PDB file of C-alpha atoms in Angstrom:
ATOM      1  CA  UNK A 549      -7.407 -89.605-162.874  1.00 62.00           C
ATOM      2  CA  UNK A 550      -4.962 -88.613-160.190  1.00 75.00           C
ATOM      3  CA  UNK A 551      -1.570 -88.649-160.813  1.00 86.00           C
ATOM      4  CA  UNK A 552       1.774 -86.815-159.627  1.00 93.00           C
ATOM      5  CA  UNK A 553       4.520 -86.258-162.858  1.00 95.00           C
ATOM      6  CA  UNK A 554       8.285 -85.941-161.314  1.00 97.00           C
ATOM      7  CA  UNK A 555      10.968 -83.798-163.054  1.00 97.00           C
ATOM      8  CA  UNK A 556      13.709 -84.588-164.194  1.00 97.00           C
ATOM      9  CA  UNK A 557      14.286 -88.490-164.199  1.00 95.00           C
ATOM     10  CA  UNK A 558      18.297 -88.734-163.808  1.00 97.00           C
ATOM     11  CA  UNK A 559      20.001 -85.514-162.245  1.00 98.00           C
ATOM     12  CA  UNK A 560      23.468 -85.033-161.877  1.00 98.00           C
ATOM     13  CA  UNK A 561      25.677 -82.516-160.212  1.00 98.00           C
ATOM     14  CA  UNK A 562      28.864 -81.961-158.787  1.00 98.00           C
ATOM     15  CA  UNK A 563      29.512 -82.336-154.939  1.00 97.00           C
ATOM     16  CA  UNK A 564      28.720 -79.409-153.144  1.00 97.00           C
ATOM     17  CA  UNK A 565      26.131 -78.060-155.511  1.00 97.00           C
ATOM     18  CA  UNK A 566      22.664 -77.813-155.148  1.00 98.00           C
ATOM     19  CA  UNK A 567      19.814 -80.695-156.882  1.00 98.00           C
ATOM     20  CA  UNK A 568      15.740 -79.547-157.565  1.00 98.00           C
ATOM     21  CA  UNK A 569      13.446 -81.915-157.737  1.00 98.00           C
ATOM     22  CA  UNK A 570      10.055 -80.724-158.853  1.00 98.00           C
ATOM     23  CA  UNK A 571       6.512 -82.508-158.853  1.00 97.00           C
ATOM     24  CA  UNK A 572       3.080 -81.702-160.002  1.00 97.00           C
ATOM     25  CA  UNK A 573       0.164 -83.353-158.994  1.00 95.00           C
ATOM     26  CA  UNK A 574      -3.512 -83.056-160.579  1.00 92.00           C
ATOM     27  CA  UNK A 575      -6.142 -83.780-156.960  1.00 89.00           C
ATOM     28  CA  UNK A 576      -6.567 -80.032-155.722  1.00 87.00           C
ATOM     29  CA  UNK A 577      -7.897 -82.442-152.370  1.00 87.00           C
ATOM     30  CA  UNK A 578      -4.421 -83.007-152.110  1.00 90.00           C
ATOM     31  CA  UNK A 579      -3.371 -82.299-148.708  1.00 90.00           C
ATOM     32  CA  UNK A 580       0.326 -83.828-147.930  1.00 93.00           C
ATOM     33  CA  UNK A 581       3.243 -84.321-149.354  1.00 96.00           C
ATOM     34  CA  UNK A 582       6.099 -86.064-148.195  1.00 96.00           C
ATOM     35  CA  UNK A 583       9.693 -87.187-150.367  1.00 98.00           C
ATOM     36  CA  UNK A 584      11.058 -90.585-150.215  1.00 97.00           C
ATOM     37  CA  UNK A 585      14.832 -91.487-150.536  1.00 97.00           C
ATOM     38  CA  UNK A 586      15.586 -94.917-151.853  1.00 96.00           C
ATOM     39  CA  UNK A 587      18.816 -96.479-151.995  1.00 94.00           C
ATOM     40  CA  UNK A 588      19.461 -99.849-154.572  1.00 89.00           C
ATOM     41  CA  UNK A 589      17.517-102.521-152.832  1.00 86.00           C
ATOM     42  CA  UNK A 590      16.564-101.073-150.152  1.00 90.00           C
ATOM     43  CA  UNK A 591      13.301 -99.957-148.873  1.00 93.00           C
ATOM     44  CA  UNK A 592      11.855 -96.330-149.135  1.00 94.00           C
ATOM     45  CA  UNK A 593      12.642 -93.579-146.234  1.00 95.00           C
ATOM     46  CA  UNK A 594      10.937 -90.506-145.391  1.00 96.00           C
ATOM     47  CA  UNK A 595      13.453 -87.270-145.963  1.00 97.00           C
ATOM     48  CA  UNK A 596      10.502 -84.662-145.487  1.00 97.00           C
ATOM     49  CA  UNK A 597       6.913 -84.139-145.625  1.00 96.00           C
ATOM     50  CA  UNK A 598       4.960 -81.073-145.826  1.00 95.00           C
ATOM     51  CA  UNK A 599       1.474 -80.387-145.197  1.00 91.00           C
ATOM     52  CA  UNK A 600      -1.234 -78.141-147.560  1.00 87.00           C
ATOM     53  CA  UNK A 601      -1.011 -75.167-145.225  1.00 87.00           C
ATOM     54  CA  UNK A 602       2.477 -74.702-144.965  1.00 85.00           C
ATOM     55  CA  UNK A 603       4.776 -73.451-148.086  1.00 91.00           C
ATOM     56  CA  UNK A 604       7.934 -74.338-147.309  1.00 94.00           C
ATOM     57  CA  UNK A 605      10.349 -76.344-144.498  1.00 94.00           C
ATOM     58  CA  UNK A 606      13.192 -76.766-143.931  1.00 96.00           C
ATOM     59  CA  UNK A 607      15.532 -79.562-142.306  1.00 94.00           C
ATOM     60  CA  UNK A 608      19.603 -78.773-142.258  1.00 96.00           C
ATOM     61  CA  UNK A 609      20.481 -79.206-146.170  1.00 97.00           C
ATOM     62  CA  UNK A 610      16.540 -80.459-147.180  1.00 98.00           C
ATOM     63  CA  UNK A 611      13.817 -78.715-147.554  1.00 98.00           C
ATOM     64  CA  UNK A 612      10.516 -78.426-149.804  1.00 97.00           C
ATOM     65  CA  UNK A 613       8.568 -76.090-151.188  1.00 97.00           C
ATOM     66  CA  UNK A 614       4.983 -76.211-152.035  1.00 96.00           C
ATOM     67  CA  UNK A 615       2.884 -73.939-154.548  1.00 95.00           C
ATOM     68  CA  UNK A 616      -1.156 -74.669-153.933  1.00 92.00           C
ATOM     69  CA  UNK A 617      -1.973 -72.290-156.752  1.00 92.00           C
ATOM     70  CA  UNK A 618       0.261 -73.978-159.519  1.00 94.00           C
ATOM     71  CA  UNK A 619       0.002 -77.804-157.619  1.00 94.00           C
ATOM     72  CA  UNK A 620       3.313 -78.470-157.515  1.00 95.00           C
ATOM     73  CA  UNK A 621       5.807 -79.073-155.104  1.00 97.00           C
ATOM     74  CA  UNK A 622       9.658 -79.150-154.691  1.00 98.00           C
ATOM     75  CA  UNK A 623      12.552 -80.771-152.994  1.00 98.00           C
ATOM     76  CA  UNK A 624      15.593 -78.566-152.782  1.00 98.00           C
ATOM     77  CA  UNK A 625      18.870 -80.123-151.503  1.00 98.00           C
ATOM     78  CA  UNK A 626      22.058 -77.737-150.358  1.00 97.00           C
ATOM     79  CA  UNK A 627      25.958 -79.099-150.091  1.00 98.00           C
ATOM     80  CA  UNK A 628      25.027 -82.234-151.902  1.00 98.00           C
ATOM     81  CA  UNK A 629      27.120 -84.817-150.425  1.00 97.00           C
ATOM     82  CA  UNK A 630      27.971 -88.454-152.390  1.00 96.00           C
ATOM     83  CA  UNK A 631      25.730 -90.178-149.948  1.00 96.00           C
ATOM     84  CA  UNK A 632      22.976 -88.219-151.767  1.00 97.00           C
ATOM     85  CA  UNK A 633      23.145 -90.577-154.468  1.00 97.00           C
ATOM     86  CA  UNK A 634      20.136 -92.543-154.588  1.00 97.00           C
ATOM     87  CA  UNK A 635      16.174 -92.414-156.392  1.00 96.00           C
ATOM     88  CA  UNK A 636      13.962 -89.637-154.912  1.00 98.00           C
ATOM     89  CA  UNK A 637      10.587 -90.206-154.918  1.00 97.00           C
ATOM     90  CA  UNK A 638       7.997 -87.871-154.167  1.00 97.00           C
ATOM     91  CA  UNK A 639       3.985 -88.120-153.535  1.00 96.00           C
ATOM     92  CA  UNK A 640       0.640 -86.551-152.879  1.00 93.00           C
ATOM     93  CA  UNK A 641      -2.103 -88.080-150.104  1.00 91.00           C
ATOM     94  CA  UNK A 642      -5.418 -88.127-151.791  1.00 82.00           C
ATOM     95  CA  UNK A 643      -8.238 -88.388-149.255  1.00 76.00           C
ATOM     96  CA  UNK A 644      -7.670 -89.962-146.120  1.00 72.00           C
ATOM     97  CA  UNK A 645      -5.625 -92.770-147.096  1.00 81.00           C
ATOM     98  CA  UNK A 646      -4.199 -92.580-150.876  1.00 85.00           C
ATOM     99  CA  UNK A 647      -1.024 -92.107-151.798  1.00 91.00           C
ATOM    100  CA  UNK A 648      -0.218 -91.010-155.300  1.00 91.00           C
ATOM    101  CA  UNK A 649       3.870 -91.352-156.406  1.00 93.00           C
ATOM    102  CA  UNK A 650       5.759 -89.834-158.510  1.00 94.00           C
ATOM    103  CA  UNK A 651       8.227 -91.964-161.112  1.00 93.00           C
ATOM    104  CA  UNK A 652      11.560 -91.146-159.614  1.00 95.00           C
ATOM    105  CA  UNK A 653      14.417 -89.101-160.112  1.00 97.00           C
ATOM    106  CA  UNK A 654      17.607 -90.840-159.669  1.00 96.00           C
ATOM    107  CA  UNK A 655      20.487 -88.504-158.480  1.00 98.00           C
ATOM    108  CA  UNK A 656      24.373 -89.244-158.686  1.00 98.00           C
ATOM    109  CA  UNK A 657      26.242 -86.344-156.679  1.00 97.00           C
ATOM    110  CA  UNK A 658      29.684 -86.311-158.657  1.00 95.00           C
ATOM    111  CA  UNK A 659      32.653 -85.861-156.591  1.00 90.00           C
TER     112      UNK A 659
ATOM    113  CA  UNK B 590      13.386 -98.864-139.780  1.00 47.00           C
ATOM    114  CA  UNK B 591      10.039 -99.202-137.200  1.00 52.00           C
ATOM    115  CA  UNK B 592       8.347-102.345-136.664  1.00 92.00           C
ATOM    116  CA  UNK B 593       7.273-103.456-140.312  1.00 96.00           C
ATOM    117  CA  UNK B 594       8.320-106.670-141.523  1.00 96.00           C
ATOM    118  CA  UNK B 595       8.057-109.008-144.962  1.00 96.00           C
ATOM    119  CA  UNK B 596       9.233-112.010-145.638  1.00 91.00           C
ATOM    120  CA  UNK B 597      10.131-113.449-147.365  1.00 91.00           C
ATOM    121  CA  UNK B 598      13.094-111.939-149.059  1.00 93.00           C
ATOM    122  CA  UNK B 599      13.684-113.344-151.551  1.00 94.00           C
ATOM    123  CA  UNK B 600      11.116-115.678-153.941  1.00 94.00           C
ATOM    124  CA  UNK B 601      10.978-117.862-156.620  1.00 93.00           C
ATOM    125  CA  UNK B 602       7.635-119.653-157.954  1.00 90.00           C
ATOM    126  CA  UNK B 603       6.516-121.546-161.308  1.00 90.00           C
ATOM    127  CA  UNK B 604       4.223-119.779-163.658  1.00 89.00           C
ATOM    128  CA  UNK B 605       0.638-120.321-163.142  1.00 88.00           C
ATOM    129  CA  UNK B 606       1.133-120.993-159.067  1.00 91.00           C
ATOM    130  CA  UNK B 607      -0.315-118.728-156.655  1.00 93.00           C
ATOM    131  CA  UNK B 608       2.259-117.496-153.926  1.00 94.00           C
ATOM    132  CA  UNK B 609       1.511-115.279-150.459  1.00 95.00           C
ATOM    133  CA  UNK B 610       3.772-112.408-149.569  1.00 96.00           C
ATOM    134  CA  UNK B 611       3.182-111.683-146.104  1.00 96.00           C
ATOM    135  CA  UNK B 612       3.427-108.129-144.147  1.00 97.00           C
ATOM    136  CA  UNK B 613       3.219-107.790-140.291  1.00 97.00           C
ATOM    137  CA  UNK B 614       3.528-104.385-138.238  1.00 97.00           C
ATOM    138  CA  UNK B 615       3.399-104.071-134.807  1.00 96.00           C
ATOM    139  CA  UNK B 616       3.564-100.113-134.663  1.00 95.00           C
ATOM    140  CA  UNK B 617      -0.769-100.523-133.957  1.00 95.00           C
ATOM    141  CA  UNK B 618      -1.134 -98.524-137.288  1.00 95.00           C
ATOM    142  CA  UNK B 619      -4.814 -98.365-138.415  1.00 94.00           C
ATOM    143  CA  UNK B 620      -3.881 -98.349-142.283  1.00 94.00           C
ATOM    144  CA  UNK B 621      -1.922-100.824-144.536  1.00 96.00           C
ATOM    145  CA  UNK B 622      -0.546-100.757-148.091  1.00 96.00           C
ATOM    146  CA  UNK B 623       1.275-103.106-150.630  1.00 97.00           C
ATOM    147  CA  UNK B 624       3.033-101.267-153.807  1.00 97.00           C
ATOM    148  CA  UNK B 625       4.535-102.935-156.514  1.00 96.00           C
ATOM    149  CA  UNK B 626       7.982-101.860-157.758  1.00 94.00           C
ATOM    150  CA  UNK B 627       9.211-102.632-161.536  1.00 92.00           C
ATOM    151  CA  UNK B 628      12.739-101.464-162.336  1.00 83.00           C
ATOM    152  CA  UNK B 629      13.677 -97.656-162.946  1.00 76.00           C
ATOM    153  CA  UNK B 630       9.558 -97.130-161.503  1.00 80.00           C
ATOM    154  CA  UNK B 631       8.087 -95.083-158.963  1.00 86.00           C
ATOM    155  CA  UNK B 632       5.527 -96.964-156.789  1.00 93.00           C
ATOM    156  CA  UNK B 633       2.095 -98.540-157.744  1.00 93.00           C
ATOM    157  CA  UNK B 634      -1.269 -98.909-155.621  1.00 93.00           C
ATOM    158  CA  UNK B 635      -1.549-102.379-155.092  1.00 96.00           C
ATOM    159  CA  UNK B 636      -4.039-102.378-152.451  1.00 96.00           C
ATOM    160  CA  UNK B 637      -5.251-100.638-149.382  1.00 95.00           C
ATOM    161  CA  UNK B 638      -6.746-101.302-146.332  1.00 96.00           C
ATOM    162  CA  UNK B 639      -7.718 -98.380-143.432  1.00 92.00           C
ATOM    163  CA  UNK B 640      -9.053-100.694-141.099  1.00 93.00           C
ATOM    164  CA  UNK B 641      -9.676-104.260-139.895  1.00 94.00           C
ATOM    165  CA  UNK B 642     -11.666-106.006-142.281  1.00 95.00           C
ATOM    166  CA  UNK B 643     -12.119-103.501-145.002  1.00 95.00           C
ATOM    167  CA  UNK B 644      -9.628-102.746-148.096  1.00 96.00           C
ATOM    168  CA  UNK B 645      -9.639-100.961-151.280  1.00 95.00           C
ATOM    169  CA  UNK B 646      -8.494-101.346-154.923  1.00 95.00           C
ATOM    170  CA  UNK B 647      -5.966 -99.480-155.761  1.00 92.00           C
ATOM    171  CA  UNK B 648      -4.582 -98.384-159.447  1.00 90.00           C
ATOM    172  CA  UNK B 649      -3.471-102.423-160.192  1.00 94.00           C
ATOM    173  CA  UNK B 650      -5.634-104.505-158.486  1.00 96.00           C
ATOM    174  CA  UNK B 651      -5.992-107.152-160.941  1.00 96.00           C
ATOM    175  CA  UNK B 652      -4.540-110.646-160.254  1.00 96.00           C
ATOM    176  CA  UNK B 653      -4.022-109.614-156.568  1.00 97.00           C
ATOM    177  CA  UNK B 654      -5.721-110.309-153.552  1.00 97.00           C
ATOM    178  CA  UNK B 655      -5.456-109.259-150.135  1.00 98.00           C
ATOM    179  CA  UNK B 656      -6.841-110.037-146.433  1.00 97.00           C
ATOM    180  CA  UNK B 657      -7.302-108.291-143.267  1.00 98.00           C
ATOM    181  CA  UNK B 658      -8.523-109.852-140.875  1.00 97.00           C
ATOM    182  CA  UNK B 659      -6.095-108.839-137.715  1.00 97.00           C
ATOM    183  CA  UNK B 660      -4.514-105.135-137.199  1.00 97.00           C
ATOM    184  CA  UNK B 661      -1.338-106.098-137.404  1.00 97.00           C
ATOM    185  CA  UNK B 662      -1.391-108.660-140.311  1.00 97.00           C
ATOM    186  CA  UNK B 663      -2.148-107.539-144.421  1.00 98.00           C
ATOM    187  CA  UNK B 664      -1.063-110.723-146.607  1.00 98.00           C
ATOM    188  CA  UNK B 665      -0.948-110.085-150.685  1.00 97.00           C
ATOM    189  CA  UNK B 666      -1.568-113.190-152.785  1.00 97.00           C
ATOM    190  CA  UNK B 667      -0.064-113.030-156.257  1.00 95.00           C
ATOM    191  CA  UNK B 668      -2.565-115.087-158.201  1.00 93.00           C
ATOM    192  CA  UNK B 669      -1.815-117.051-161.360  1.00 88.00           C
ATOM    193  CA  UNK B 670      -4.518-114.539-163.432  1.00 87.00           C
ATOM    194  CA  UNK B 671      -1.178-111.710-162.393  1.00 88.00           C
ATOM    195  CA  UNK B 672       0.176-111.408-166.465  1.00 88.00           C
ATOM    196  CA  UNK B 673       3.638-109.944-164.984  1.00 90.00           C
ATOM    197  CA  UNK B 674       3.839-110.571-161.469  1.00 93.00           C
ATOM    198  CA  UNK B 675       8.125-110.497-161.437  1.00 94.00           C
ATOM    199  CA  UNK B 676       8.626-107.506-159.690  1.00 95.00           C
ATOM    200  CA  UNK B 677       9.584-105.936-156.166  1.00 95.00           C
ATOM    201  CA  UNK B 678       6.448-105.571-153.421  1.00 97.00           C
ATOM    202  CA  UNK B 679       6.684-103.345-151.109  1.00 97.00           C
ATOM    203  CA  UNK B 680       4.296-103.262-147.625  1.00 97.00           C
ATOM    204  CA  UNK B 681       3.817-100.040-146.064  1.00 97.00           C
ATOM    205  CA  UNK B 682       1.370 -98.852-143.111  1.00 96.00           C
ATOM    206  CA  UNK B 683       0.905 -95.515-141.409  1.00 93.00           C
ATOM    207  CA  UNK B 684      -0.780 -94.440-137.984  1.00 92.00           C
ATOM    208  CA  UNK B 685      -4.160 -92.742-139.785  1.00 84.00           C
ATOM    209  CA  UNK B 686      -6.222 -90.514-137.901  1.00 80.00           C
ATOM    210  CA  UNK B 687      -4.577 -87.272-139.066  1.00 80.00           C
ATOM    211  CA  UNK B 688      -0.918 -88.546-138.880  1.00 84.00           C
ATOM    212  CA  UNK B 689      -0.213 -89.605-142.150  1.00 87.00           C
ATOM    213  CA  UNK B 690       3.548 -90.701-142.411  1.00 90.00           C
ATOM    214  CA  UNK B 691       4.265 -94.267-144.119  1.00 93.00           C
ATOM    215  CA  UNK B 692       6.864 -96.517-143.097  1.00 94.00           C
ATOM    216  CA  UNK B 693       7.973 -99.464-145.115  1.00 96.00           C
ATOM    217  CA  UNK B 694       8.862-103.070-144.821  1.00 96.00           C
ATOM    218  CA  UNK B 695      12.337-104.255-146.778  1.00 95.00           C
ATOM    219  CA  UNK B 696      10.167-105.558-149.644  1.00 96.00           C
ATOM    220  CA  UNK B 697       9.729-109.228-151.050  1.00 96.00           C
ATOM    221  CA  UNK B 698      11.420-109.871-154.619  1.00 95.00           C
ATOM    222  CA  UNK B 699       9.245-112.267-155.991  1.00 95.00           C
ATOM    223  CA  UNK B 700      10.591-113.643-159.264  1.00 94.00           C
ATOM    224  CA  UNK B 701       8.167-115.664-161.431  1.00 91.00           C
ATOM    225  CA  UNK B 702       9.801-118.869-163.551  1.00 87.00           C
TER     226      UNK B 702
END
């Protein structure tokens, strides 16, 4: 079935540094792509989305990069800052209507 | 945060009782969603619905129901036949028609005695 698989679970890095998040997803019907920050009991928020016919963007330190051919999909993040700290979720619209998510990566930004 | 609400907040309910989460928008998005949200895991399909009076299944379905029977409303009912129903539940909805962003409520914790 359709599925997304999220690399790596827990990341850590030092402030300032850079954090990858990578995803893979299965539906080649797949045709968005947006990530998720969530902080601890609090509700999901929209960082940045890309669509199927774009291969990368870019928003001040965020952006994400998308590979059709090898169906995955990354989220790059510059000058990490400790306010970075939280779970990144990412996801793939299946059809119309179906989103598919990832299992997390939680990142703690060092400082 | 947009105009996505759930309440309640928090809840607490006996085992084998049926309980209603409830989920209002008033952004006039054609599409609804409820997720459920176990600890240290991403976010599973509850249910789906793209328009008034129609939902889907999603990938957990089972001992859950939903209604839609206005736009703005999309009510989850945890049933008693739900084997682990302590978890978070999260409502979402998004515009549909090409414009595909989700925005989400501030969840329900529903804890099950």
């Amino acid at each position: 079935g359709e599925n997304v698989e999220q690399h790596p679970s827990t990341l850590s890095v030092q402030e300032g540094d850079s954090a990858v998040i990578k995803c893979t997803y299965s539906d080649s019907a797949s045709n968005y792509f947006p990530w998720y920050k969530q902080e601890l009991g609090k509700r999901p928020q929209l960082i940045i989305d890309i669509r199927s016919n774009v291969g990368e963007k870019k928003d001040q330190r965020i952006a994400v990069t998308l590979n059709k051919t090898a169906k995955h999909f990354s989220l790059h993040i510059t000058e990490t800052q400790p306010e970075d700290s939280a779970v990144y979720f990412c996801a793939d619209l299946t059809g119309t209507y179906k989103y598919i998510f990832g299992t997390g990566t939680r990142l703690k930004v060092l400082a | 945060d947009g105009g996505i609400t759930q309440s309640p907040k928090y809840l607490f309910r006996k085992e084998g009782q049926n309980v209603t989460l409830s989920c209002e928008q008033n952004l006039n998005h054609d599409a609804m969603y409820w997720y459920r949200q176990d600890p240290g895991q991403g976010l599973r399909l509850i249910y789906y619905s793209q328009i008034v009076n129609d939902f889907q299944k999603g990938d957990i379905a089972e001992g859950y129901s939903v209604s839609r029977e206005k736009k703005e409303s999309f009510p989850l009912t945890v049933t008693s036949a739900q084997k682990n129903p302590t978890a978070f539940y999260l409502c979402a909805s998004s515009p549909g028609q090409g414009d595909y962003e989700q925005f989400f409520g501030p969840g329900t914790r529903l804890t099950v005695l």
